[in-house]
Amino acid sequence: MNDSARLLKQFGLRPKKSLGQNFLIDNRALDKIVRAADVTTDDVVLEIGPGLGSLTQHLAAIARRVIAVEIDSHLIPVLHSQLADWTNVEIVQGDILKIDPATLLREATTYKVVANIPYYITSGIIRHLLEAAIKPSLMVLTIQQEVAERIIAQPDDMNLLAVSVQFYGSPRIVTNIQAGAFYPAPEVDSAVVRIDLDAKPRVAVKSVDTFFSVVKAGFSQKRKQIHNSLVGGLGKPREEIDRLLQAGNIDPKRRAETLTLEEWAGLANLVDQGSGIGK
Ligand code: SAM
């Protein structure tokens, strides 16, 4: 029996599949994750889903402060017992999707996110952090390998998540983690993705809201040609969308997956120009 299984048994608990509870039990994997975030003694780290506290301990050994947000109230006593010696750790019970990170930071103005996040809300958590009023400077996330590959995809193979992440920062896969590094082992392999967030979006847009309404409209109908998805997604007459695409120099028959960030920004800025196109 591994330490995590023993600890759960001691507290009369079982891993909850519904909360994506696959606990990291491999010390080398934990070290790699902490190293990928270049954690220093100056850092405030937000950990999402500390679980049984294994990653939290590795972070607390280096960081100035670790704020660990766990949704499962049954794990809170386990975390208090495991982290009792670490005075730089704050354990918060709650759903990260309902918490504005700014409310956890107190005097801190910058923070890093390091987390082994549940697969079922990966996109939701990433979007929540990207849209936060105070965004992290860096995120190191252990996620499903397939999703990590989607996030770093390039035009011809983009999706809404890839555009959103690459609008705000630069993602790269740091390492892969085999299923055996977790208890219980998940059915899929995982990857550690590092996303460095820039102070400003990577393409110049007049309005971030318009940028995302155009991108969301573009991806609203899978694998359709861009003129059809924009007509449906923006709810505008076809002639207007055709004029918009022509002005943006985009072939109306292309698919959303093929557009570059610059092309999306160009379309959004045309919509914002007040030219009547797309508005
Ligand atoms: N960090 C631990 C580790 O590496 O062993 C646990 C990782 S486990 C994949 C995901 C953790 O996220 C679980 O402890 C789960 O209860 C927690 N969790 C799930 N949904 C959450 C949410 N919305 N907010 C905060 N924590 C959540």
Short mmCIF file of C-alpha atoms and ligand atoms in Angstrom, two decimals:
data_model
loop_
_atom_site.label_atom_id
_atom_site.label_comp_id
_atom_site.label_asym_id
_atom_site.label_seq_id
_atom_site.Cartn_x
_atom_site.Cartn_y
_atom_site.Cartn_z
CA MET A 1 0.00 0.00 0.00
CA ASN A 2 1.41 3.45 -0.90
CA ASP A 3 1.51 6.41 1.55
CA SER A 4 -1.53 8.10 -0.05
CA ALA A 5 -3.65 4.93 0.19
CA ARG A 6 -2.53 4.51 3.83
CA LEU A 7 -3.38 8.12 4.67
CA LEU A 8 -6.83 7.88 3.09
CA LYS A 9 -7.48 4.67 5.00
CA GLN A 10 -6.35 6.28 8.26
CA PHE A 11 -8.98 9.02 7.74
CA GLY A 12 -11.62 6.57 6.54
CA LEU A 13 -11.68 8.07 3.01
CA ARG A 14 -11.58 6.85 -0.58
CA PRO A 15 -10.46 8.79 -3.69
CA LYS A 16 -13.50 10.51 -5.27
CA LYS A 17 -13.63 10.03 -9.02
CA SER A 18 -16.29 12.76 -9.27
CA LEU A 19 -13.71 15.32 -8.01
CA GLY A 20 -10.90 14.01 -10.21
CA GLN A 21 -8.94 12.72 -7.22
CA ASN A 22 -5.81 11.08 -8.61
CA PHE A 23 -3.06 11.80 -6.11
CA LEU A 24 0.58 12.17 -7.16
CA ILE A 25 2.70 9.58 -5.38
CA ASP A 26 5.94 9.84 -7.36
CA ASN A 27 8.50 12.15 -5.74
CA ARG A 28 10.43 12.63 -8.97
CA ALA A 29 7.27 13.85 -10.72
CA LEU A 30 6.56 16.23 -7.81
CA ASP A 31 10.12 17.63 -8.02
CA LYS A 32 9.81 18.13 -11.76
CA ILE A 33 6.58 20.10 -11.32
CA VAL A 34 8.08 22.42 -8.69
CA ARG A 35 11.23 22.91 -10.76
CA ALA A 36 9.13 23.71 -13.85
CA ALA A 37 7.65 26.69 -11.97
CA ASP A 38 11.08 28.07 -10.95
CA VAL A 39 9.70 28.54 -7.44
CA THR A 40 11.84 30.84 -5.27
CA THR A 41 11.71 32.06 -1.67
CA ASP A 42 10.01 35.27 -2.92
CA ASP A 43 7.06 33.47 -4.49
CA VAL A 44 3.42 33.38 -3.47
CA VAL A 45 1.97 30.19 -4.96
CA LEU A 46 -1.69 29.36 -5.42
CA GLU A 47 -2.21 25.62 -5.47
CA ILE A 48 -5.58 24.39 -6.73
CA GLY A 49 -6.72 21.05 -5.34
CA PRO A 50 -3.98 20.16 -2.82
CA GLY A 51 -5.64 16.79 -2.19
CA LEU A 52 -3.50 15.03 0.42
CA GLY A 53 -0.86 17.78 0.41
CA SER A 54 2.04 16.04 -1.35
CA LEU A 55 2.64 18.80 -3.93
CA THR A 56 1.84 21.40 -1.24
CA GLN A 57 4.74 20.15 0.91
CA HIS A 58 7.18 20.33 -2.00
CA LEU A 59 6.02 23.90 -2.73
CA ALA A 60 6.08 24.99 0.92
CA ALA A 61 9.69 23.86 1.25
CA ILE A 62 10.71 26.63 -1.18
CA ALA A 63 7.99 29.28 -1.58
CA ARG A 64 7.36 32.25 0.71
CA ARG A 65 3.66 31.51 0.91
CA VAL A 66 1.40 28.76 -0.42
CA ILE A 67 -2.36 29.24 -0.64
CA ALA A 68 -4.01 25.86 -1.17
CA VAL A 69 -7.67 25.79 -2.24
CA GLU A 70 -9.39 22.41 -1.84
CA ILE A 71 -13.08 21.81 -2.61
CA ASP A 72 -13.44 18.53 -0.68
CA SER A 73 -14.22 19.33 2.97
CA HIS A 74 -13.30 15.75 3.96
CA LEU A 75 -9.70 16.40 2.90
CA ILE A 76 -9.30 19.54 5.04
CA PRO A 77 -8.43 17.64 8.28
CA VAL A 78 -5.98 15.50 6.30
CA LEU A 79 -4.32 18.63 4.92
CA HIS A 80 -4.10 20.21 8.39
CA SER A 81 -2.45 17.07 9.75
CA GLN A 82 0.00 16.75 6.83
CA LEU A 83 0.92 20.43 6.73
CA ALA A 84 0.95 21.22 10.46
CA ASP A 85 4.68 22.00 10.41
CA TRP A 86 4.46 24.47 7.56
CA THR A 87 3.61 27.96 8.84
CA ASN A 88 3.75 29.40 5.30
CA VAL A 89 0.75 27.36 4.08
CA GLU A 90 -2.85 28.59 4.16
CA ILE A 91 -5.55 25.99 3.54
CA VAL A 92 -8.77 27.33 2.09
CA GLN A 93 -11.85 25.16 1.62
CA GLY A 94 -13.80 26.12 -1.50
CA ASP A 95 -14.43 25.80 -5.22
CA ILE A 96 -11.70 27.68 -7.10
CA LEU A 97 -14.19 28.51 -9.86
CA LYS A 98 -16.17 30.56 -7.34
CA ILE A 99 -13.16 32.31 -5.81
CA ASP A 100 -11.52 35.44 -7.22
CA PRO A 101 -7.76 34.84 -6.68
CA ALA A 102 -7.40 38.54 -5.72
CA THR A 103 -9.36 37.87 -2.51
CA LEU A 104 -6.74 35.30 -1.42
CA LEU A 105 -3.63 37.36 -2.10
CA ARG A 106 -3.86 40.06 0.61
CA GLU A 107 -0.80 42.34 0.14
CA ALA A 108 0.70 40.24 -2.67
CA THR A 109 0.37 41.58 -6.20
CA THR A 110 1.97 38.73 -8.13
CA TYR A 111 1.60 34.98 -7.78
CA LYS A 112 2.21 31.72 -9.54
CA VAL A 113 -0.27 28.88 -9.93
CA VAL A 114 1.04 25.35 -9.54
CA ALA A 115 -1.55 22.60 -9.62
CA ASN A 116 -2.39 19.05 -10.53
CA ILE A 117 -5.93 19.88 -11.61
CA PRO A 118 -8.94 17.62 -12.09
CA TYR A 119 -9.38 16.66 -15.73
CA TYR A 120 -13.10 17.40 -15.82
CA ILE A 121 -12.67 21.16 -15.21
CA THR A 122 -9.31 21.85 -16.83
CA SER A 123 -10.65 24.38 -19.36
CA GLY A 124 -12.89 26.04 -16.77
CA ILE A 125 -9.99 26.54 -14.35
CA ILE A 126 -7.64 27.86 -17.04
CA ARG A 127 -10.27 30.29 -18.31
CA HIS A 128 -11.06 31.41 -14.74
CA LEU A 129 -7.38 32.23 -14.11
CA LEU A 130 -6.84 33.91 -17.49
CA GLU A 131 -9.85 36.14 -16.90
CA ALA A 132 -9.01 36.96 -13.25
CA ALA A 133 -8.59 40.64 -12.36
CA ILE A 134 -5.11 39.81 -11.04
CA LYS A 135 -3.68 37.12 -13.31
CA PRO A 136 -0.86 34.81 -12.25
CA SER A 137 2.57 35.51 -13.75
CA LEU A 138 2.94 31.82 -14.51
CA MET A 139 0.90 28.62 -14.37
CA VAL A 140 2.36 25.13 -14.16
CA LEU A 141 -0.47 22.69 -14.59
CA THR A 142 -0.51 18.91 -14.64
CA ILE A 143 -3.27 18.02 -17.07
CA GLN A 144 -4.36 15.36 -19.52
CA GLN A 145 -1.66 15.03 -22.18
CA GLU A 146 -4.19 15.37 -24.99
CA VAL A 147 -5.43 18.70 -23.58
CA ALA A 148 -1.84 19.94 -23.14
CA GLU A 149 -1.23 19.19 -26.82
CA ARG A 150 -4.40 21.10 -27.78
CA ILE A 151 -3.24 24.14 -25.79
CA ILE A 152 0.10 24.39 -27.61
CA ALA A 153 -1.43 23.66 -31.06
CA GLN A 154 -0.72 26.03 -33.95
CA PRO A 155 -2.98 27.29 -36.78
CA ASP A 156 -4.67 24.55 -38.76
CA ASP A 157 -5.29 22.82 -35.44
CA MET A 158 -6.33 25.58 -33.02
CA ASN A 159 -9.36 25.49 -30.75
CA LEU A 160 -10.98 28.04 -28.43
CA LEU A 161 -8.78 27.02 -25.46
CA ALA A 162 -5.57 27.30 -27.53
CA VAL A 163 -6.54 30.78 -28.79
CA SER A 164 -7.46 31.89 -25.24
CA VAL A 165 -4.21 30.64 -23.68
CA GLN A 166 -2.00 31.93 -26.50
CA PHE A 167 -3.75 35.33 -26.45
CA TYR A 168 -2.54 35.85 -22.88
CA GLY A 169 0.70 33.88 -22.76
CA SER A 170 3.17 31.33 -24.07
CA PRO A 171 2.45 27.68 -23.29
CA ARG A 172 4.88 24.79 -23.55
CA ILE A 173 4.90 21.18 -22.42
CA VAL A 174 7.64 20.64 -19.84
CA THR A 175 7.38 16.89 -19.32
CA ASN A 176 5.03 13.95 -19.50
CA ILE A 177 3.88 12.00 -16.45
CA GLN A 178 2.93 8.36 -16.71
CA ALA A 179 -0.34 7.15 -15.20
CA GLY A 180 1.61 5.03 -12.67
CA ALA A 181 2.80 8.21 -10.88
CA PHE A 182 -0.75 8.68 -9.51
CA TYR A 183 -2.93 6.83 -7.01
CA PRO A 184 -5.31 5.68 -8.28
CA ALA A 185 -3.78 5.58 -11.78
CA PRO A 186 -5.89 7.58 -14.27
CA GLU A 187 -6.87 6.03 -17.60
CA VAL A 188 -4.89 8.64 -19.54
CA ASP A 189 -1.33 9.93 -19.49
CA SER A 190 -0.65 13.41 -18.19
CA ALA A 191 1.62 16.28 -19.11
CA VAL A 192 2.98 19.25 -17.21
CA VAL A 193 2.29 22.43 -19.13
CA ARG A 194 3.91 25.75 -18.27
CA ILE A 195 2.13 28.92 -19.35
CA ASP A 196 4.06 32.20 -18.97
CA LEU A 197 1.59 35.07 -18.93
CA ASP A 198 2.48 38.38 -20.51
CA ALA A 199 1.54 41.73 -18.96
CA LYS A 200 -0.39 42.56 -22.15
CA PRO A 201 -2.20 40.28 -24.64
CA ARG A 202 0.15 38.96 -27.31
CA VAL A 203 -1.83 40.66 -30.11
CA ALA A 204 -3.10 44.24 -30.01
CA VAL A 205 -6.87 44.47 -29.74
CA LYS A 206 -9.16 47.42 -29.17
CA SER A 207 -11.42 45.36 -26.92
CA VAL A 208 -10.75 41.99 -25.28
CA ASP A 209 -14.51 41.38 -25.06
CA THR A 210 -14.97 41.86 -28.81
CA PHE A 211 -11.94 39.64 -29.51
CA PHE A 212 -13.49 36.80 -27.52
CA SER A 213 -17.01 37.26 -28.93
CA VAL A 214 -15.60 36.96 -32.46
CA VAL A 215 -13.38 33.95 -31.56
CA LYS A 216 -16.24 32.21 -29.72
CA ALA A 217 -18.57 32.83 -32.69
CA GLY A 218 -15.89 31.44 -35.02
CA PHE A 219 -15.61 28.22 -33.01
CA SER A 220 -19.36 27.95 -32.32
CA GLN A 221 -19.93 25.37 -35.04
CA LYS A 222 -17.36 22.62 -35.29
CA ARG A 223 -15.48 22.28 -38.56
CA LYS A 224 -17.80 24.66 -40.42
CA GLN A 225 -16.43 27.25 -42.81
CA ILE A 226 -15.71 30.52 -41.01
CA HIS A 227 -18.40 32.54 -42.83
CA ASN A 228 -21.10 30.08 -41.73
CA SER A 229 -19.98 29.94 -38.10
CA LEU A 230 -19.70 33.75 -37.87
CA VAL A 231 -23.18 34.22 -39.37
CA GLY A 232 -24.60 31.82 -36.77
CA GLY A 233 -22.35 32.85 -33.88
CA LEU A 234 -22.62 36.63 -34.29
CA GLY A 235 -26.24 36.51 -35.49
CA LYS A 236 -25.48 38.85 -38.45
CA PRO A 237 -26.60 38.82 -42.09
CA ARG A 238 -24.36 36.88 -44.45
CA GLU A 239 -23.51 40.00 -46.55
CA GLU A 240 -22.19 41.77 -43.48
CA ILE A 241 -20.00 38.80 -42.48
CA ASP A 242 -18.72 38.48 -46.06
CA ARG A 243 -17.70 42.18 -46.00
CA LEU A 244 -15.97 41.66 -42.64
CA LEU A 245 -13.99 38.66 -43.91
CA GLN A 246 -13.07 40.46 -47.10
CA ALA A 247 -11.83 43.48 -45.14
CA GLY A 248 -9.83 41.12 -42.89
CA ASN A 249 -8.40 39.36 -45.94
CA ILE A 250 -9.76 35.98 -44.78
CA ASP A 251 -11.04 33.41 -47.27
CA PRO A 252 -14.65 32.78 -46.12
CA LYS A 253 -14.22 29.06 -46.79
CA ARG A 254 -11.44 28.66 -44.21
CA ARG A 255 -12.20 26.94 -40.89
CA ALA A 256 -11.75 28.62 -37.49
CA GLU A 257 -8.98 26.13 -36.64
CA THR A 258 -6.73 27.68 -39.32
CA LEU A 259 -6.83 31.34 -38.23
CA THR A 260 -3.80 32.92 -36.55
CA LEU A 261 -4.06 35.11 -33.43
CA GLU A 262 -3.25 38.13 -35.62
CA GLU A 263 -6.10 37.27 -38.00
CA TRP A 264 -8.58 36.96 -35.10
CA ALA A 265 -7.34 40.29 -33.73
CA GLY A 266 -7.71 41.88 -37.18
CA LEU A 267 -11.33 40.72 -37.43
CA ALA A 268 -12.14 41.89 -33.89
CA ASN A 269 -10.60 45.30 -34.53
CA LEU A 270 -12.64 45.71 -37.74
CA VAL A 271 -15.79 44.92 -35.73
CA ASP A 272 -14.70 47.56 -33.18
CA GLN A 273 -13.83 50.18 -35.78
CA GLY A 274 -17.43 51.26 -35.83
CA SER A 275 -17.49 50.64 -39.56
CA GLY A 276 -20.80 48.87 -39.13
CA ILE A 277 -19.18 45.56 -40.04
CA GLY A 278 -20.23 42.77 -37.68
CA LYS A 279 -21.55 45.15 -34.96
N1 SAM B 1 -2.63 18.05 -5.71
C1 SAM B 1 -2.93 16.71 -5.28
C2 SAM B 1 -1.88 15.77 -5.82
O1 SAM B 1 -1.18 16.16 -6.75
O2 SAM B 1 -1.78 14.66 -5.33
C3 SAM B 1 -4.33 16.28 -5.73
C4 SAM B 1 -4.62 16.37 -7.20
S1 SAM B 1 -6.18 15.71 -7.69
C5 SAM B 1 -5.85 15.42 -9.41
C6 SAM B 1 -7.27 17.12 -7.85
C7 SAM B 1 -7.67 17.77 -6.54
O3 SAM B 1 -8.51 18.90 -6.85
C8 SAM B 1 -8.51 16.90 -5.62
O4 SAM B 1 -8.03 16.98 -4.31
C9 SAM B 1 -9.94 17.47 -5.72
O5 SAM B 1 -10.71 17.28 -4.56
C10 SAM B 1 -9.63 18.95 -5.96
N2 SAM B 1 -10.69 19.71 -6.66
C11 SAM B 1 -11.59 19.26 -7.57
N3 SAM B 1 -12.37 20.27 -8.02
C12 SAM B 1 -11.95 21.40 -7.37
C13 SAM B 1 -12.39 22.76 -7.38
N4 SAM B 1 -13.39 23.16 -8.18
N5 SAM B 1 -11.76 23.65 -6.58
C14 SAM B 1 -10.74 23.24 -5.77
N6 SAM B 1 -10.29 21.96 -5.71
C15 SAM B 1 -10.87 21.05 -6.50
#
